GROMACS .gro file of C-alpha atoms in nm:
model
  207
    1MET     CA    1  20.650   4.067  17.983
    2ILE     CA    2  20.709   3.929  17.642
    3ILE     CA    3  20.576   3.604  17.493
    4THR     CA    4  20.772   3.354  17.285
    5THR     CA    5  20.789   2.983  17.215
    6SER     CA    6  21.063   2.716  17.253
    7LYS     CA    7  21.298   2.670  16.962
    8GLN     CA    8  21.123   2.344  16.871
    9ALA     CA    9  20.766   2.465  16.918
   10LYS     CA   10  20.516   2.325  16.667
   11GLY     CA   11  20.252   2.530  16.477
   12ASN     CA   12  19.974   2.517  16.739
   13LYS     CA   13  20.214   2.632  17.004
   14VAL     CA   14  20.297   2.936  16.796
   15GLN     CA   15  19.930   3.014  16.768
   16ARG     CA   16  19.890   2.970  17.148
   17ALA     CA   17  20.179   3.212  17.207
   18GLN     CA   18  20.024   3.467  16.970
   19TYR     CA   19  19.686   3.422  17.149
   20LEU     CA   20  19.842   3.502  17.487
   21ALA     CA   21  20.027   3.805  17.357
   22ASP     CA   22  19.697   3.945  17.213
   23LYS     CA   23  19.517   3.851  17.539
   24TRP     CA   24  19.768   4.036  17.756
   25GLU     CA   25  19.852   4.303  17.507
   26VAL     CA   26  20.229   4.231  17.529
   27PRO     CA   27  20.487   4.172  17.254
   28PHE     CA   28  20.508   3.838  17.079
   29VAL     CA   29  20.869   3.762  16.985
   30ILE     CA   30  20.953   3.505  16.722
   31ARG     CA   31  21.211   3.279  16.894
   32LYS     CA   32  21.425   3.165  16.599
   33LYS     CA   33  21.760   3.059  16.739
   34ALA     CA   34  21.785   3.310  17.022
   35SER     CA   35  21.896   3.173  17.362
   36MET     CA   36  21.691   3.249  17.670
   37LYS     CA   37  21.978   3.443  17.816
   38ALA     CA   38  21.997   3.652  17.506
   39LEU     CA   39  21.625   3.733  17.520
   40LEU     CA   40  21.633   3.822  17.888
   41ARG     CA   41  21.942   4.043  17.827
   42GLU     CA   42  21.786   4.214  17.523
   43TRP     CA   43  21.436   4.283  17.675
   44ASN     CA   44  21.537   4.297  18.042
   45GLN     CA   45  21.189   4.176  18.149
   46PRO     CA   46  21.021   3.841  18.223
   47VAL     CA   47  20.961   3.603  17.933
   48TYR     CA   48  20.664   3.369  17.904
   49VAL     CA   49  20.762   3.074  17.697
   50VAL     CA   50  20.511   2.826  17.531
   51GLU     CA   51  20.684   2.488  17.490
   52ASN     CA   52  20.550   2.163  17.339
   53ASP     CA   53  20.494   2.004  17.680
   54THR     CA   54  20.474   2.291  17.934
   55GLU     CA   55  20.465   2.668  17.977
   56LYS     CA   56  20.737   2.852  18.164
   57ILE     CA   57  20.809   3.199  18.294
   58TYR     CA   58  21.171   3.323  18.299
   59HIS     CA   59  21.274   3.625  18.504
   60PRO     CA   60  21.593   3.830  18.452
   61ASP     CA   61  21.673   3.807  18.823
   62GLU     CA   62  21.603   3.430  18.869
   63GLU     CA   63  21.820   3.140  18.766
   64HIS     CA   64  21.537   2.894  18.739
   65PRO     CA   65  21.200   2.933  18.548
   66PHE     CA   66  20.865   2.918  18.707
   67TYR     CA   67  20.645   2.632  18.573
   68PHE     CA   68  20.380   2.388  18.696
   69HIS     CA   69  20.483   2.057  18.839
   70PRO     CA   70  20.263   1.850  19.081
   71SER     CA   71  20.551   1.670  19.248
   72MET     CA   72  20.469   1.745  19.610
   73ALA     CA   73  20.087   1.716  19.554
   74TRP     CA   74  20.138   1.375  19.381
   75LEU     CA   75  20.349   1.253  19.673
   76ARG     CA   76  20.081   1.367  19.918
   77ALA     CA   77  19.799   1.215  19.710
   78LYS     CA   78  19.983   0.878  19.708
   79ARG     CA   79  20.007   0.895  20.082
   80LEU     CA   80  19.630   0.959  20.100
   81LEU     CA   81  19.569   0.667  19.872
   82ASN     CA   82  19.763   0.455  20.123
   83ASN     CA   83  19.544   0.580  20.405
   84GLU     CA   84  19.826   0.787  20.548
   85ARG     CA   85  19.787   1.133  20.706
   86ASP     CA   86  19.799   1.467  20.541
   87THR     CA   87  19.831   1.763  20.786
   88PHE     CA   88  19.637   2.007  20.562
   89VAL     CA   89  19.348   1.768  20.517
   90GLU     CA   90  19.326   1.697  20.885
   91ALA     CA   91  19.359   2.059  21.000
   92ALA     CA   92  19.092   2.173  20.755
   93GLY     CA   93  18.858   1.891  20.835
   94LEU     CA   94  18.835   1.825  20.460
   95GLN     CA   95  18.568   1.578  20.353
   96GLU     CA   96  18.416   1.462  20.028
   97GLY     CA   97  18.171   1.707  19.877
   98MET     CA   98  18.309   2.018  20.049
   99SER     CA   99  18.379   2.353  19.876
  100VAL     CA  100  18.725   2.507  19.927
  101LEU     CA  101  18.857   2.846  19.842
  102ASP     CA  102  19.236   2.857  19.826
  103CYS     CA  103  19.330   3.219  19.850
  104THR     CA  104  19.703   3.176  19.778
  105MET     CA  105  19.729   2.926  19.494
  106GLY     CA  106  20.097   2.952  19.391
  107LEU     CA  107  20.189   2.606  19.248
  108ALA     CA  108  19.847   2.474  19.344
  109SER     CA  109  19.975   2.189  19.565
  110ASP     CA  110  19.717   2.251  19.832
  111SER     CA  111  19.442   2.309  19.579
  112ILE     CA  112  19.515   1.979  19.417
  113ILE     CA  113  19.497   1.795  19.750
  114ALA     CA  114  19.179   1.983  19.834
  115SER     CA  115  19.020   1.872  19.506
  116PHE     CA  116  19.151   1.516  19.544
  117SER     CA  117  18.993   1.494  19.901
  118ALA     CA  118  18.671   1.673  19.815
  119GLY     CA  119  18.610   1.443  19.517
  120GLU     CA  120  18.375   1.487  19.217
  121LYS     CA  121  18.107   1.639  19.434
  122GLY     CA  122  18.340   1.898  19.583
  123LYS     CA  123  18.435   2.237  19.444
  124VAL     CA  124  18.783   2.399  19.465
  125THR     CA  125  18.843   2.758  19.363
  126ALA     CA  126  19.200   2.884  19.363
  127LEU     CA  127  19.296   3.249  19.353
  128GLU     CA  128  19.617   3.387  19.200
  129GLY     CA  129  19.679   3.759  19.169
  130ASN     CA  130  19.947   3.721  18.903
  131ARG     CA  131  19.781   3.652  18.569
  132TYR     CA  132  20.102   3.507  18.409
  133MET     CA  133  20.152   3.258  18.692
  134ALA     CA  134  19.777   3.181  18.693
  135GLU     CA  135  19.795   3.097  18.320
  136ALA     CA  136  20.104   2.867  18.355
  137VAL     CA  137  19.944   2.678  18.642
  138THR     CA  138  19.608   2.653  18.474
  139TRP     CA  139  19.769   2.503  18.164
  140GLY     CA  140  19.952   2.251  18.385
  141LEU     CA  141  19.644   2.158  18.579
  142LYS     CA  142  19.454   2.080  18.258
  143GLU     CA  143  19.734   1.923  18.052
  144TRP     CA  144  19.958   1.736  18.306
  145LYS     CA  145  19.919   1.359  18.302
  146SER     CA  146  20.037   1.160  18.606
  147GLY     CA  147  19.904   0.830  18.499
  148ASN     CA  148  19.656   0.825  18.786
  149GLU     CA  149  19.308   0.910  18.662
  150SER     CA  150  19.159   1.026  18.995
  151PHE     CA  151  19.456   1.256  19.051
  152ASP     CA  152  19.447   1.397  18.699
  153GLU     CA  153  19.075   1.461  18.730
  154ALA     CA  154  19.128   1.633  19.067
  155CYS     CA  155  19.367   1.875  18.890
  156GLN     CA  156  19.124   1.941  18.606
  157ARG     CA  157  18.829   2.024  18.839
  158ILE     CA  158  19.015   2.322  19.007
  159ASN     CA  159  18.871   2.656  18.902
  160VAL     CA  160  19.149   2.919  18.883
  161VAL     CA  161  19.048   3.273  18.920
  162VAL     CA  162  19.285   3.565  18.856
  163SER     CA  163  19.220   3.797  19.155
  164ASP     CA  164  19.358   3.899  19.486
  165HIS     CA  165  19.178   3.747  19.785
  166VAL     CA  166  19.043   4.083  19.924
  167THR     CA  167  18.861   4.174  19.598
  168PHE     CA  168  18.729   3.819  19.542
  169LEU     CA  169  18.602   3.770  19.904
  170GLN     CA  170  18.430   4.108  19.910
  171LYS     CA  171  18.209   3.987  19.613
  172GLN     CA  172  18.107   3.656  19.779
  173GLN     CA  173  17.798   3.589  19.983
  174SER     CA  174  17.816   3.453  20.333
  175ASP     CA  175  17.873   3.074  20.357
  176SER     CA  176  17.989   3.050  19.996
  177PHE     CA  177  18.264   2.809  20.088
  178ASP     CA  178  18.301   2.543  20.360
  179ILE     CA  179  18.674   2.620  20.386
  180VAL     CA  180  18.867   2.942  20.315
  181TYR     CA  181  19.244   2.873  20.316
  182PHE     CA  182  19.551   3.091  20.331
  183ASP     CA  183  19.912   2.989  20.287
  184PRO     CA  184  20.106   3.311  20.225
  185MET     CA  185  20.466   3.321  20.111
  186PHE     CA  186  20.745   3.355  20.380
  187HIS     CA  187  20.883   3.706  20.417
  188GLU     CA  188  21.230   3.560  20.437
  189THR     CA  189  21.386   3.335  20.175
  190ILE     CA  190  21.443   2.967  20.250
  191ASP     CA  191  21.748   2.881  20.040
  192ALA     CA  192  21.660   2.506  20.036
  193SER     CA  193  21.329   2.568  19.865
  194THR     CA  194  21.475   2.630  19.519
  195HIS     CA  195  21.145   2.543  19.344
  196LEU     CA  196  20.988   2.842  19.514
  197HIS     CA  197  21.258   3.098  19.425
  198PRO     CA  198  21.088   3.209  19.099
  199LEU     CA  199  20.776   3.305  19.292
  200LYS     CA  200  20.947   3.583  19.471
  201ASN     CA  201  21.008   3.814  19.178
  202LEU     CA  202  20.717   3.703  18.967
  203HIS     CA  203  20.466   3.805  19.233
  204GLY     CA  204  20.582   4.164  19.174
  205ILE     CA  205  20.435   4.151  18.825
  206MET     CA  206  20.063   4.175  18.908
  207ILE     CA  207  19.750   4.203  18.698
   0.00000   0.00000   0.00000
């Protein structure tokens, strides 16, 4: 993994990139005018990019980058606001004030809906074993603005923990959460799910 910025990155974003490089003990590369294809070709490893309005991870074997976007969660939240059904909420019996452990965070769609449904008195913890993906999603949860205050606050309440579920669960006391949720990735690729493609290779880059 290397860290860089977008070509138009402002000063504080350069500082953010340098901070992440120090935190992860990986190279920080000054972007200058280098294209992403050139960086991937030169380094032949994933590139974490700090941009002005998002943070993305590019992988040499993937056409599209990984980055946080709440599109599906936002659509589901709007349905809940219209008193429509959500399969996850119904199956889990999610109610206001509940505590939820999402053991397979990914893009955090289910974590967001859990937080949205559990409300201010609820607690949602989301686990992600890949520290780079966890960082990109955490940034998105804190910084993304949908224009709906209750939705944005639900995103910001989620506690992201970098850990695999086995290690984390072994450290918890009994009855620590009302709901423990798993939604593992498919073993076979679904070509139509292009937004999930970057997850496949990035999950091989663990802590």
